[in-house]
């Protein structure tokens, strides 16, 4: 494929709907989903429940809404929610735990890409006349801000067990759970079986234009549906979007392995060129987080700007951290161009 003027590695959310999705959008059967009568939404929800091993599923416009609906559905005001320090729920949902659910937050470290059970254990609080009581444990797999790391199944199980022993529910932010599953070989229902609810995005590597799925027990999904309405997320002929979700789940899952291979190759090539630093062994899925060299005077924001000028779109994840995400609209044959544009950007800010 010809090398484009702009190579976009900002996120896997930049993927455009496939031609097959465009076709499905035009031809799918639709109805009013607020009355439960959009057959395409119902088909996607049934398909999702089947593929995840859940009793029921709910389509949500965004992953953030699905996470926030889950938190609201599991908790009551004044409780505490445990989530890891660099999780999406803590970093990128605008304090939604407090804003939407009137709960407070307790964080645990996640340097490796997941919270250690010993750290989680320390954060549980029993409800009393004086203490809030833990209402929910949130986990994330793969871990976005920690470079797409896969939480090992035994760690996930151990953390969940600690919560369940205390009658505390567990929500899994599995925005990229299909990436975790394809890479680890562990089926998604295995991961889901350890938790009470799970969210995943159709709109990232799976290439849908919008949509995330929330799964859980039947009664949980009934209550979540009410809360989705509270957030203004009850939509009408949304089969138009759900039709793409069906293609995401039936056609786009297996190919995620290509994105993982590309991210690994890309990280090795950039490292070899000597411009940015990374440990390619930590690149397990489709996210590569690089560190700027010590001798360079600019920071990650400067790098992102310079890279943009050179025709490479990336995001910054901290003072010296730069993120590149591979996806289906990126061709691995462009890797040498990414390496060259990275080199130019580092030179500009050095
Ligand atoms: C993208 C993402 C979300 C939220 O999804 P949106 O659809 O962008 O709201 C939640 N959690 C993680 C880990 C994500 O990467």
Coordinates of C-alpha atoms and ligand atoms in Angstrom, one line a residue:
X1 CA 0.0 0.0 0.0
X2 CA 1.2 3.5 -0.8
X3 CA 2.6 5.4 2.2
X4 CA 0.2 8.1 3.2
X5 CA 1.2 11.7 3.8
X6 CA -0.2 11.4 7.3
X7 CA 0.2 8.1 9.2
X8 CA -2.3 8.1 12.1
X9 CA -1.2 6.1 15.2
X10 CA -3.1 8.3 17.7
X11 CA -5.4 5.5 18.7
X12 CA -7.3 2.5 17.4
X13 CA -10.4 4.7 17.6
X14 CA -9.3 6.4 14.4
X15 CA -10.3 3.3 12.3
X16 CA -13.0 4.0 9.7
X17 CA -16.0 1.7 9.3
X18 CA -15.2 -1.0 6.7
X19 CA -17.0 -1.1 3.3
X20 CA -19.0 -4.1 4.7
X21 CA -20.1 -1.9 7.6
X22 CA -21.2 0.9 5.3
X23 CA -23.3 -1.6 3.4
X24 CA -24.8 -3.0 6.6
X25 CA -25.7 0.5 7.9
X26 CA -27.6 1.1 4.7
X27 CA -29.5 -2.2 4.6
X28 CA -30.1 -3.3 8.2
X29 CA -33.5 -3.7 9.7
X30 CA -34.2 -1.1 12.4
X31 CA -36.8 -0.2 15.0
X32 CA -37.1 1.9 18.1
X33 CA -34.6 0.6 20.6
X34 CA -36.1 2.6 23.5
X35 CA -39.1 0.3 23.0
X36 CA -36.7 -2.7 22.7
X37 CA -37.9 -3.1 19.1
X38 CA -34.8 -2.6 17.1
X39 CA -34.0 -6.1 15.7
X40 CA -30.4 -5.3 14.8
X41 CA -29.6 -4.0 18.3
X42 CA -31.3 -7.1 19.8
X43 CA -29.3 -9.3 17.5
X44 CA -26.0 -7.6 18.5
X45 CA -26.9 -7.8 22.2
X46 CA -27.7 -11.6 21.9
X47 CA -24.6 -12.2 19.9
X48 CA -22.5 -10.4 22.6
X49 CA -24.1 -12.3 25.4
X50 CA -23.3 -15.5 23.6
X51 CA -19.7 -14.6 22.8
X52 CA -18.9 -13.4 26.3
X53 CA -20.8 -16.1 28.3
X54 CA -23.0 -13.4 29.9
X55 CA -26.7 -13.6 30.6
X56 CA -27.4 -10.3 29.0
X57 CA -25.8 -7.4 27.1
X58 CA -26.6 -3.7 26.6
X59 CA -25.4 -1.5 23.7
X60 CA -24.0 1.9 24.9
X61 CA -23.0 4.8 22.7
X62 CA -19.5 5.0 24.3
X63 CA -17.2 3.0 26.5
X64 CA -17.1 5.8 29.1
X65 CA -20.9 5.7 29.3
X66 CA -20.8 1.9 29.7
X67 CA -18.3 2.2 32.5
X68 CA -20.2 4.9 34.2
X69 CA -23.5 3.1 33.9
X70 CA -21.8 0.0 35.4
X71 CA -20.4 2.0 38.4
X72 CA -23.8 3.7 39.0
X73 CA -25.6 0.3 38.8
X74 CA -23.3 -1.4 41.3
X75 CA -22.9 1.3 43.9
X76 CA -24.9 3.6 46.1
X77 CA -23.9 7.2 47.1
X78 CA -21.2 7.6 49.8
X79 CA -19.4 4.3 49.0
X80 CA -15.8 3.9 47.8
X81 CA -14.7 2.5 44.4
X82 CA -11.3 0.9 44.0
X83 CA -9.6 1.4 40.7
X84 CA -6.0 1.4 39.6
X85 CA -4.0 4.6 39.4
X86 CA -3.6 4.9 35.7
X87 CA -6.9 3.2 34.7
X88 CA -9.2 4.9 32.2
X89 CA -11.9 5.2 34.9
X90 CA -9.5 7.3 37.0
X91 CA -7.6 9.2 34.3
X92 CA -10.1 9.9 31.5
X93 CA -13.7 9.9 32.8
X94 CA -13.7 13.4 34.3
X95 CA -14.2 12.2 37.9
X96 CA -17.4 10.4 36.9
X97 CA -17.2 8.2 40.0
X98 CA -18.0 11.3 42.1
X99 CA -20.0 13.2 39.5
X100 CA -22.4 10.4 38.4
X101 CA -22.4 8.0 41.3
X102 CA -21.6 10.2 44.3
X103 CA -18.9 7.7 45.4
X104 CA -15.2 8.4 46.3
X105 CA -12.2 6.8 44.9
X106 CA -9.4 4.6 46.3
X107 CA -6.5 4.0 44.0
X108 CA -4.0 1.1 43.8
X109 CA -0.7 1.1 42.0
X110 CA -0.5 -0.6 38.5
X111 CA 3.1 -0.1 37.3
X112 CA 3.3 -3.5 35.8
X113 CA 0.0 -3.1 33.9
X114 CA -2.2 -4.5 36.7
X115 CA -2.8 -4.1 40.4
X116 CA -1.2 -6.7 42.7
X117 CA -3.7 -8.5 45.0
X118 CA -1.7 -7.4 48.1
X119 CA -2.3 -3.8 47.2
X120 CA -5.9 -4.3 46.4
X121 CA -6.4 -6.1 49.7
X122 CA -5.2 -3.1 51.6
X123 CA -7.9 -0.9 50.1
X124 CA -11.1 -2.7 51.1
X125 CA -13.1 -0.8 53.7
X126 CA -16.0 -2.1 55.7
X127 CA -19.0 0.0 56.0
X128 CA -19.6 1.4 59.5
X129 CA -20.9 4.5 61.3
X130 CA -17.5 6.0 60.5
X131 CA -16.2 4.5 57.2
X132 CA -17.7 4.6 53.6
X133 CA -17.5 0.9 52.8
X134 CA -16.1 -0.4 49.5
X135 CA -18.9 -0.6 46.9
X136 CA -17.0 -1.8 43.8
X137 CA -13.7 -3.0 42.5
X138 CA -12.8 -1.9 38.9
X139 CA -10.1 -3.7 36.9
X140 CA -8.8 -2.9 33.3
X141 CA -7.7 -5.4 30.7
X142 CA -5.8 -4.7 28.5
X143 CA -4.3 -1.7 30.4
X144 CA -4.4 1.2 28.0
X145 CA -2.1 3.7 29.7
X146 CA 0.4 1.0 30.7
X147 CA 1.0 0.0 27.1
X148 CA -1.7 -2.5 26.4
X149 CA -0.5 -5.0 29.0
X150 CA -2.6 -8.1 29.5
X151 CA -3.7 -8.8 33.1
X152 CA -2.8 -12.4 33.7
X153 CA -6.0 -14.5 34.4
X154 CA -4.7 -15.7 37.8
X155 CA -4.2 -12.1 38.9
X156 CA -7.6 -11.1 37.7
X157 CA -9.1 -14.1 39.5
X158 CA -7.2 -13.4 42.7
X159 CA -8.2 -9.7 42.8
X160 CA -11.9 -10.6 42.1
X161 CA -11.8 -13.3 44.7
X162 CA -10.7 -10.8 47.3
X163 CA -13.6 -8.6 46.4
X164 CA -16.2 -11.4 46.3
X165 CA -15.1 -12.8 49.7
X166 CA -16.3 -9.4 51.0
X167 CA -19.5 -9.4 48.9
X168 CA -18.1 -6.6 46.7
X169 CA -18.9 -6.8 43.0
X170 CA -16.2 -6.5 40.3
X171 CA -16.4 -4.5 37.0
X172 CA -14.0 -5.2 34.3
X173 CA -13.1 -2.3 31.9
X174 CA -12.4 -4.6 29.0
X175 CA -12.3 -1.9 26.3
X176 CA -9.7 -4.1 24.6
X177 CA -10.6 -7.5 26.1
X178 CA -10.6 -9.1 22.6
X179 CA -7.0 -8.0 22.1
X180 CA -6.2 -9.6 25.5
X181 CA -8.0 -12.8 24.4
X182 CA -6.5 -13.1 20.9
X183 CA -3.0 -12.6 22.3
X184 CA -3.2 -14.8 25.4
X185 CA -5.4 -17.5 23.8
X186 CA -7.7 -17.3 26.8
X187 CA -11.4 -17.1 25.7
X188 CA -13.3 -13.9 26.6
X189 CA -15.8 -15.9 28.6
X190 CA -12.9 -17.1 30.9
X191 CA -12.0 -13.5 31.7
X192 CA -15.7 -12.6 32.1
X193 CA -16.4 -15.6 34.4
X194 CA -14.2 -14.0 37.1
X195 CA -16.2 -10.7 37.3
X196 CA -19.8 -9.4 37.6
X197 CA -19.9 -7.0 34.7
X198 CA -17.7 -6.1 31.8
X199 CA -17.5 -3.4 29.2
X200 CA -15.8 -3.6 25.8
X201 CA -15.5 -1.2 22.9
X202 CA -16.6 -1.9 19.3
X203 CA -15.2 1.4 18.3
X204 CA -11.5 0.7 18.8
X205 CA -9.6 -2.1 17.0
X206 CA -12.9 -3.7 16.0
X207 CA -13.5 -0.7 13.6
X208 CA -17.1 0.2 14.4
X209 CA -17.8 4.0 14.1
X210 CA -19.4 4.0 17.6
X211 CA -20.6 1.7 20.3
X212 CA -19.6 -0.3 23.4
X213 CA -21.2 -3.3 25.0
X214 CA -21.9 -3.8 28.7
X215 CA -22.5 -7.3 29.9
X216 CA -23.7 -8.9 33.1
X217 CA -26.5 -10.8 34.8
X218 CA -30.0 -10.2 33.5
X219 CA -31.2 -8.2 36.5
X220 CA -28.0 -6.1 36.4
X221 CA -28.6 -5.3 32.7
X222 CA -32.3 -4.3 33.4
X223 CA -31.1 -1.8 36.0
X224 CA -28.2 -0.7 33.8
X225 CA -30.7 0.0 31.0
X226 CA -32.5 2.4 33.3
X227 CA -29.3 4.1 34.2
X228 CA -28.3 4.4 30.6
X229 CA -31.6 6.3 30.1
X230 CA -30.6 8.6 33.0
X231 CA -27.4 9.5 31.1
X232 CA -29.5 10.2 27.9
X233 CA -28.3 7.1 26.2
X234 CA -31.6 5.7 25.2
X235 CA -31.5 5.8 21.4
X236 CA -34.0 5.1 18.7
X237 CA -33.1 3.5 15.3
X238 CA -29.6 2.7 16.6
X239 CA -29.5 -0.6 14.6
X240 CA -27.7 1.6 12.1
X241 CA -24.7 1.5 14.4
X242 CA -25.4 -1.9 15.9
X243 CA -25.2 -3.4 12.4
X244 CA -21.5 -2.4 12.4
X245 CA -21.0 -4.0 15.8
X246 CA -22.2 -7.3 14.5
X247 CA -19.5 -7.1 11.8
X248 CA -16.9 -6.1 14.4
X249 CA -17.6 -9.3 16.4
X250 CA -17.9 -11.7 13.5
X251 CA -15.2 -10.4 11.2
X252 CA -12.8 -8.1 13.0
X253 CA -11.7 -10.1 16.1
X254 CA -9.2 -12.6 14.7
X255 CA -7.3 -10.0 12.7
X256 CA -6.4 -8.1 15.9
X257 CA -3.3 -10.5 16.0
X258 CA -2.0 -8.6 12.9
X259 CA -2.2 -5.3 14.9
X260 CA -0.2 -7.0 17.7
X261 CA 2.5 -8.2 15.3
X262 CA 2.7 -4.7 13.8
X263 CA 3.1 -3.0 17.2
X264 CA 5.9 -5.4 18.2
X265 CA 7.7 -4.9 14.8
X266 CA 7.2 -1.2 15.0
X267 CA 8.6 -1.0 18.5
X268 CA 11.6 -3.1 17.6
X269 CA 12.3 -0.9 14.5
X270 CA 12.0 2.4 16.4
X271 CA 14.3 1.0 19.2
X272 CA 16.9 -0.2 16.6
X273 CA 16.9 3.2 15.0
X274 CA 18.0 4.7 18.3
X275 CA 15.5 7.6 18.4
X276 CA 13.1 6.5 21.2
X277 CA 13.4 3.9 24.0
X278 CA 11.1 1.0 24.6
X279 CA 11.3 -2.6 25.9
X280 CA 9.6 -4.5 23.0
X281 CA 8.9 -7.4 25.4
X282 CA 6.3 -5.2 27.1
X283 CA 4.5 -4.7 23.8
X284 CA 2.0 -7.5 24.0
X285 CA -0.9 -6.1 22.1
X286 CA -1.5 -3.1 19.8
X287 CA -0.2 -0.3 22.0
X288 CA 3.5 0.8 22.2
X289 CA 4.5 3.4 24.7
X290 CA 8.0 4.9 24.0
X291 CA 10.2 7.0 26.3
X292 CA 12.0 10.1 24.9
X293 CA 15.8 10.0 25.1
X294 CA 17.3 11.7 28.2
X295 CA 19.4 14.1 26.2
X296 CA 16.5 15.6 24.3
X297 CA 15.3 18.9 25.6
X298 CA 11.7 18.8 24.4
X299 CA 8.9 16.9 26.1
X300 CA 6.3 14.5 24.8
X301 CA 3.9 17.3 23.8
X302 CA 6.7 18.8 21.8
X303 CA 7.5 15.4 20.2
X304 CA 3.8 14.9 19.3
X305 CA 3.8 18.3 17.6
X306 CA 7.0 17.7 15.7
X307 CA 5.9 14.2 14.7
X308 CA 2.6 15.7 13.4
X309 CA 4.6 18.2 11.3
X310 CA 6.6 15.2 9.9
X311 CA 3.4 13.3 9.0
X312 CA 3.0 11.0 12.0
X313 CA 0.2 11.4 14.5
X314 CA 0.8 10.1 18.1
X315 CA -0.4 10.9 21.6
X316 CA 1.6 11.8 24.7
X317 CA 1.0 9.9 27.9
X318 CA 3.1 11.9 30.3
X319 CA 6.1 14.2 30.4
X320 CA 8.3 11.8 28.4
X321 CA 6.0 9.1 27.2
X322 CA 4.7 8.8 23.7
X323 CA 2.0 6.4 22.6
X324 CA 1.6 4.7 19.2
X325 CA -1.4 2.4 18.5
X326 CA -1.6 0.0 15.6
X327 CA -5.0 -0.8 13.9
X328 CA -6.6 -2.1 10.7
X329 CA -6.1 1.1 8.8
X330 CA -2.3 0.9 9.4
X331 CA -0.2 -1.2 7.0
X332 CA 2.9 -2.8 8.5
X333 CA 4.8 -1.9 5.3
X334 CA 4.7 1.7 6.5
X335 CA 6.9 0.9 9.5
X336 CA 10.1 2.3 7.9
X337 CA 8.3 5.6 7.2
X338 CA 7.2 5.7 10.9
X339 CA 10.8 5.1 12.0
X340 CA 12.0 7.9 9.7
X341 CA 9.3 10.4 10.8
X342 CA 10.1 9.5 14.4
X343 CA 13.8 10.2 13.8
X344 CA 13.0 13.6 12.3
X345 CA 10.7 14.6 15.2
X346 CA 13.3 13.6 17.8
X347 CA 15.9 15.7 15.9
X348 CA 13.6 18.7 15.8
X349 CA 13.1 18.7 19.6
X350 CA 16.6 17.7 20.7
Ligands
LIG1 C1 -11.3 4.0 25.1 C2 -11.4 3.4 26.5 C3 -12.6 3.6 27.3 C4 -13.7 4.5 26.8 O1 -14.2 4.4 25.6 P1 -14.9 5.7 24.8 O2 -15.7 5.0 23.8 O3 -13.8 6.4 24.2 O4 -15.7 6.5 25.8 C5 -12.6 3.0 28.5 N1 -11.6 2.3 29.0 C6 -10.5 2.1 28.3 C7 -9.4 1.3 28.9 C8 -10.3 2.7 27.0 O5 -9.2 2.5 26.4

